[in-house]
XYZ file of C-alpha atoms in Angstrom:
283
model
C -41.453 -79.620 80.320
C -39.915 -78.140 83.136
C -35.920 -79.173 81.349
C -37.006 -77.630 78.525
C -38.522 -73.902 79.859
C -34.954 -74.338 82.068
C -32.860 -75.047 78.565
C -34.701 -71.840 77.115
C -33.758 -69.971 80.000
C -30.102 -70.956 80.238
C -29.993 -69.947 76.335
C -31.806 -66.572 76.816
C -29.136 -65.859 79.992
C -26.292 -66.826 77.183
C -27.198 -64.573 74.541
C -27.679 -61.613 76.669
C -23.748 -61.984 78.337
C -22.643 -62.691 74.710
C -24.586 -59.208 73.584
C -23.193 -57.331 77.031
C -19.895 -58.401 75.827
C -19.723 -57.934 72.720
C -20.974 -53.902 73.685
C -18.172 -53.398 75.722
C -15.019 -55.359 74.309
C -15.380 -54.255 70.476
C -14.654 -50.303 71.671
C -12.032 -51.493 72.959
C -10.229 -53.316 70.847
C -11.267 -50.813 68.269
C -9.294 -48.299 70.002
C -5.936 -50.081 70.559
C -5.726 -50.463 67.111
C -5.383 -47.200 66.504
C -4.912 -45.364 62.875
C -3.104 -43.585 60.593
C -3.676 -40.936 57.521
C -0.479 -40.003 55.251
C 0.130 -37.279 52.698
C 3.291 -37.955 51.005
C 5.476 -35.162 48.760
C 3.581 -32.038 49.430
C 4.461 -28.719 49.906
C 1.213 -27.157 51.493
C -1.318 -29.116 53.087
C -4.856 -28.646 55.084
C -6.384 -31.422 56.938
C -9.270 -31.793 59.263
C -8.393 -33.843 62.470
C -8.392 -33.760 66.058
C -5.432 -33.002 67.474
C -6.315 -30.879 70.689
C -7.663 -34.135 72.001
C -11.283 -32.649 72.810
C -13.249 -34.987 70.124
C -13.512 -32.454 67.435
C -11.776 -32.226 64.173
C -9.077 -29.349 64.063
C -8.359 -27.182 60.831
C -4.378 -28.378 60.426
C -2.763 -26.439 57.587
C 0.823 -27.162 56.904
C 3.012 -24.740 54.771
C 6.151 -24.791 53.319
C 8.428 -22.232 53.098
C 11.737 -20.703 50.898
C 13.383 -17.743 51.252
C 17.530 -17.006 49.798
C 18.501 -20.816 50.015
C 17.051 -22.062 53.525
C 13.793 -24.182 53.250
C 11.406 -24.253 56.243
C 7.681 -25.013 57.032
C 5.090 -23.541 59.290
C 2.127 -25.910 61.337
C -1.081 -24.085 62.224
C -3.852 -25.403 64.316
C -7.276 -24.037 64.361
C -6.037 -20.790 62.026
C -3.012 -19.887 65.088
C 0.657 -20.865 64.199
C 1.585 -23.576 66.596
C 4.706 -24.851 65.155
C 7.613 -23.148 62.677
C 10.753 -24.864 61.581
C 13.801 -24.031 59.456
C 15.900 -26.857 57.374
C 18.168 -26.724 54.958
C 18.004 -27.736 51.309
C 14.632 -29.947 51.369
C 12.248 -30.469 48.422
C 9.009 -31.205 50.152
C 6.689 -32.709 53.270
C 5.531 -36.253 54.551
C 2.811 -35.657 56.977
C 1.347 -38.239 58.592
C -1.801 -37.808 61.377
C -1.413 -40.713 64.323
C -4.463 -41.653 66.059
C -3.383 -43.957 69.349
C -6.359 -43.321 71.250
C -8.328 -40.075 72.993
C -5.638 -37.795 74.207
C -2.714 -39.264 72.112
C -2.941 -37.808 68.329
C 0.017 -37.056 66.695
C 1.363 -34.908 63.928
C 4.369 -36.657 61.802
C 6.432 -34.671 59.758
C 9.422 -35.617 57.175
C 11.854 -33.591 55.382
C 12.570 -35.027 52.405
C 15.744 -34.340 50.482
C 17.641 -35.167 47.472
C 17.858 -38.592 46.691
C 14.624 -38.858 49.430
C 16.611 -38.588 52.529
C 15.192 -37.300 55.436
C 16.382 -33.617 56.089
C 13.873 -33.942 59.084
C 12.079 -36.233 60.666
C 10.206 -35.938 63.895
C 6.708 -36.334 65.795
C 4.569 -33.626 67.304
C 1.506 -33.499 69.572
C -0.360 -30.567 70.807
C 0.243 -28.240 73.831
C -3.133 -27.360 74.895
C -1.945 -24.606 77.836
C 0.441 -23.460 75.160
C -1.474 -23.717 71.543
C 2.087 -25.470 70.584
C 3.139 -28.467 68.883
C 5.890 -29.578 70.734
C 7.829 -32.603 69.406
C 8.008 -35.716 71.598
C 10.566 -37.975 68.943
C 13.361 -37.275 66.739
C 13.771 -40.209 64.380
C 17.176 -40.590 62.459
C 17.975 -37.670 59.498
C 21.094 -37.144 57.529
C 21.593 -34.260 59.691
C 21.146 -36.378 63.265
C 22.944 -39.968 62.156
C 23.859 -41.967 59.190
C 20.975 -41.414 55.694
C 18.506 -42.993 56.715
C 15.439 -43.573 54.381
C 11.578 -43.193 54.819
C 10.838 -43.407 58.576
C 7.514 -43.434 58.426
C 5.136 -44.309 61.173
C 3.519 -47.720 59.331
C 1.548 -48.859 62.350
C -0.314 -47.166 65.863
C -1.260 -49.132 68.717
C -2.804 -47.860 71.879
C 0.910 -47.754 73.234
C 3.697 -48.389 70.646
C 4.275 -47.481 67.136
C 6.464 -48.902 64.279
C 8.596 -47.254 61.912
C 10.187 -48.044 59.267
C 13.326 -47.616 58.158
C 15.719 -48.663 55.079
C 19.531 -47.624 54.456
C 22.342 -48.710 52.017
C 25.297 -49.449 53.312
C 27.988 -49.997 50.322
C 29.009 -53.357 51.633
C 25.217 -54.577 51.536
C 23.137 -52.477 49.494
C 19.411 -51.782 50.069
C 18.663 -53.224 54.180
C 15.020 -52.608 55.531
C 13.772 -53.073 59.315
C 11.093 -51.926 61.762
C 11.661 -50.056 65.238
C 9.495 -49.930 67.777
C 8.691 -46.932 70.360
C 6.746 -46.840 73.317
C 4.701 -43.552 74.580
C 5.208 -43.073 78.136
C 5.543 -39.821 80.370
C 4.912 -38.088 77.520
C 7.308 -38.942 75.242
C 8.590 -41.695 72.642
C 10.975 -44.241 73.644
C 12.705 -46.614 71.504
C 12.088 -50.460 72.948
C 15.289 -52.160 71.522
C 17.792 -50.785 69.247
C 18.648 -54.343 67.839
C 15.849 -56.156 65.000
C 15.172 -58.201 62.733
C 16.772 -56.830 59.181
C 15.878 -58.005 55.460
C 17.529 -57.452 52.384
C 15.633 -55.580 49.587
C 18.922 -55.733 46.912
C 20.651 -58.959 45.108
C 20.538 -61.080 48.474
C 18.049 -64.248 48.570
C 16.741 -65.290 51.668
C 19.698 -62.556 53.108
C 22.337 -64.735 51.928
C 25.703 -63.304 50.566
C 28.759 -64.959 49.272
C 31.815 -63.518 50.252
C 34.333 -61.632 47.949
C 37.248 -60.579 50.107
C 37.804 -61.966 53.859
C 36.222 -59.917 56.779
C 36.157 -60.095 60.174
C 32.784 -60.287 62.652
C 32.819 -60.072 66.458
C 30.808 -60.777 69.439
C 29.822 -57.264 69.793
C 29.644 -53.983 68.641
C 32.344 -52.987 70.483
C 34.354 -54.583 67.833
C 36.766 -56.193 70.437
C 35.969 -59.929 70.759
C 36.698 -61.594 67.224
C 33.766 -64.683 66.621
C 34.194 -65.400 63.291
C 36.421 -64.914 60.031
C 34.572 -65.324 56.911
C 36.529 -66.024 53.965
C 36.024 -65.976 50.330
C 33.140 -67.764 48.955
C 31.670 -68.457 52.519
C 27.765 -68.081 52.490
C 26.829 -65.800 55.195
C 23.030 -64.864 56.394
C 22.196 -61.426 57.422
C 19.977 -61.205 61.011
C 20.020 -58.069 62.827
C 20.848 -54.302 62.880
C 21.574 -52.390 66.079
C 22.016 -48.676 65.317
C 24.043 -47.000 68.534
C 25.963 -43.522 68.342
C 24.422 -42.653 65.205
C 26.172 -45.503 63.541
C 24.795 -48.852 62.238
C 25.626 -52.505 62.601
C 25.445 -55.549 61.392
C 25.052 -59.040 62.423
C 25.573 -62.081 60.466
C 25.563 -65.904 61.098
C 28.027 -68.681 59.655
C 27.443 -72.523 60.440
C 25.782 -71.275 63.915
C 27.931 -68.537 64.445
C 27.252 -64.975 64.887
C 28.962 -61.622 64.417
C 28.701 -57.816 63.978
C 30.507 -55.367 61.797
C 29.987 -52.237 61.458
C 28.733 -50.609 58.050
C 29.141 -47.568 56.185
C 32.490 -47.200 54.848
C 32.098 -45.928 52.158
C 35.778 -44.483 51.632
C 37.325 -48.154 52.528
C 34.498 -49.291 49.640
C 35.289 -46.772 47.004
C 39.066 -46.086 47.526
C 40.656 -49.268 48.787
C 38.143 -52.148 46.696
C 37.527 -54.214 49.705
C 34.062 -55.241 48.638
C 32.608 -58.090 50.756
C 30.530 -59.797 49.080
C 29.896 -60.951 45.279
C 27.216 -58.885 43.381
C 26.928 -55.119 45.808
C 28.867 -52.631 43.061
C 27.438 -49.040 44.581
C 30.086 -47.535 42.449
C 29.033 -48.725 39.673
């Protein structure tokens, strides 16, 4: 009798830990996970969020503006203008709301333009001393690098975010990848400027034959040579690294790897030196 009233016991002390637990890790993980809301092509918008960071949902109305040729919006929190911007040429807004946790909401906001490049693109969080949004990342615009395409925020943690981004480069077509940026101090900082890339045109599995001989190298530097691939060589695409507001490639042959960079789009058009089979931009 007295193993079994000691079994009961040990079972009763279990379940308790397993409830005390449970109470304090699930609001926790809950909050690293963080969240996102997204409005996409909109010209004026009113959402209800918090964004001052005290717990309670804001009044956020975003408004486009036009006046003789020069598009701009206007951000106000809470019925007081915190934020007013001025770009050229743009047809209307992405807004996205990030939730990381108490004290780190963020306002997203994309410019798109023709073709649905980014005009603008760049994340804001609240002031509270001075009722301001103040922006704490500038992602890549046609204005600020090479076109990029979408930059969205497409997932929050408690202390990074992801964005993604797509380009065409005439000698690949349609590339896609994910960055990732810290918050620290403050501010967004990108964590590598070199991932993982996937084709989204004619490439399978990111292969592409070659058309016309081209030379990769060690680096982006563009000094070292590591490989030649020549006509009907089979090359697989692996990585972008985007430095100086210019993009490049890397791509592997038989266990070799090189980077070249991309973009060229007068040495595409003007001189025909395609690289691969089946990318025809001009076409």
């Amino acid at each position: 009798m007295k193993t079994k009233r000691m079994i009961r016991k040990l079972i009763r002390v279990f379940l308790c830990l397993t409830a005390v637990f449970a109470m304090y890790s699930l609001p926790v993980q809950a909050a690293k996970q963080g969240k996102i809301n997204s409005w996409r092509q909109v010209k004026n918008l009113t959402f209800s969020k918090d964004v001052t960071g005290d717990g309670k949902s804001d009044t956020v109305k975003v408004k486009m503006k036009r006046s003789k040729g020069t598009d701009g919006f206007t951000v106000s929190v809470n019925g007081k203008q915190a934020l007013s911007k001025q770009a050229l040429y743009f047809n209307d807004l992405t807004v996205q709301y990030l939730y990381m946790a108490k004290n780190k909401e963020f306002i997203q906001i994309i410019a798109n333009g023709d073709s649905s490049t980014n005009v603008l693109n760049e994340i804001y969080r609240y002031d509270k001393k001075t009722k301001k949004l103040v922006r704490v990342l500038e992602l890549p615009s046609e204005k600020k690098s090479f076109a990029c395409y979408d930059g969205r925020v497409v997932s929050v943690s408690g202390s990074e975010i992801k964005v993604q981004q797509s380009y065409q480069p005439p000698e690949t077509g349609w590339i896609d990848w994910k960055f990732t940026y810290t918050y620290k101090n403050g501010k967004f900082k990108l964590k590598s400027n070199t991932a993982a890339v996937k084709s989204s045109y004619l490439a399978k599995k990111n292969s592409f034959r070659v058309a016309n001989s081209v030379s990769f190298y060690t680096s982006t530097n563009l000094k070292k040579k590591a490989f030649t691939a020549k006509r009907n060589d089979v090359l697989t695409l692996t990585k972008i690294k985007v430095s100086g507001g210019k993009a490049y490639l890397q791509f592997k042959k038989n266990g070799k790897t090189g980077w070249q960079k991309v973009g060229n789009y007068s040495n595409y058009f003007y001189q025909n030196r395609r690289w691969f089979y089946g990318i025809n931009l001009a076409s």
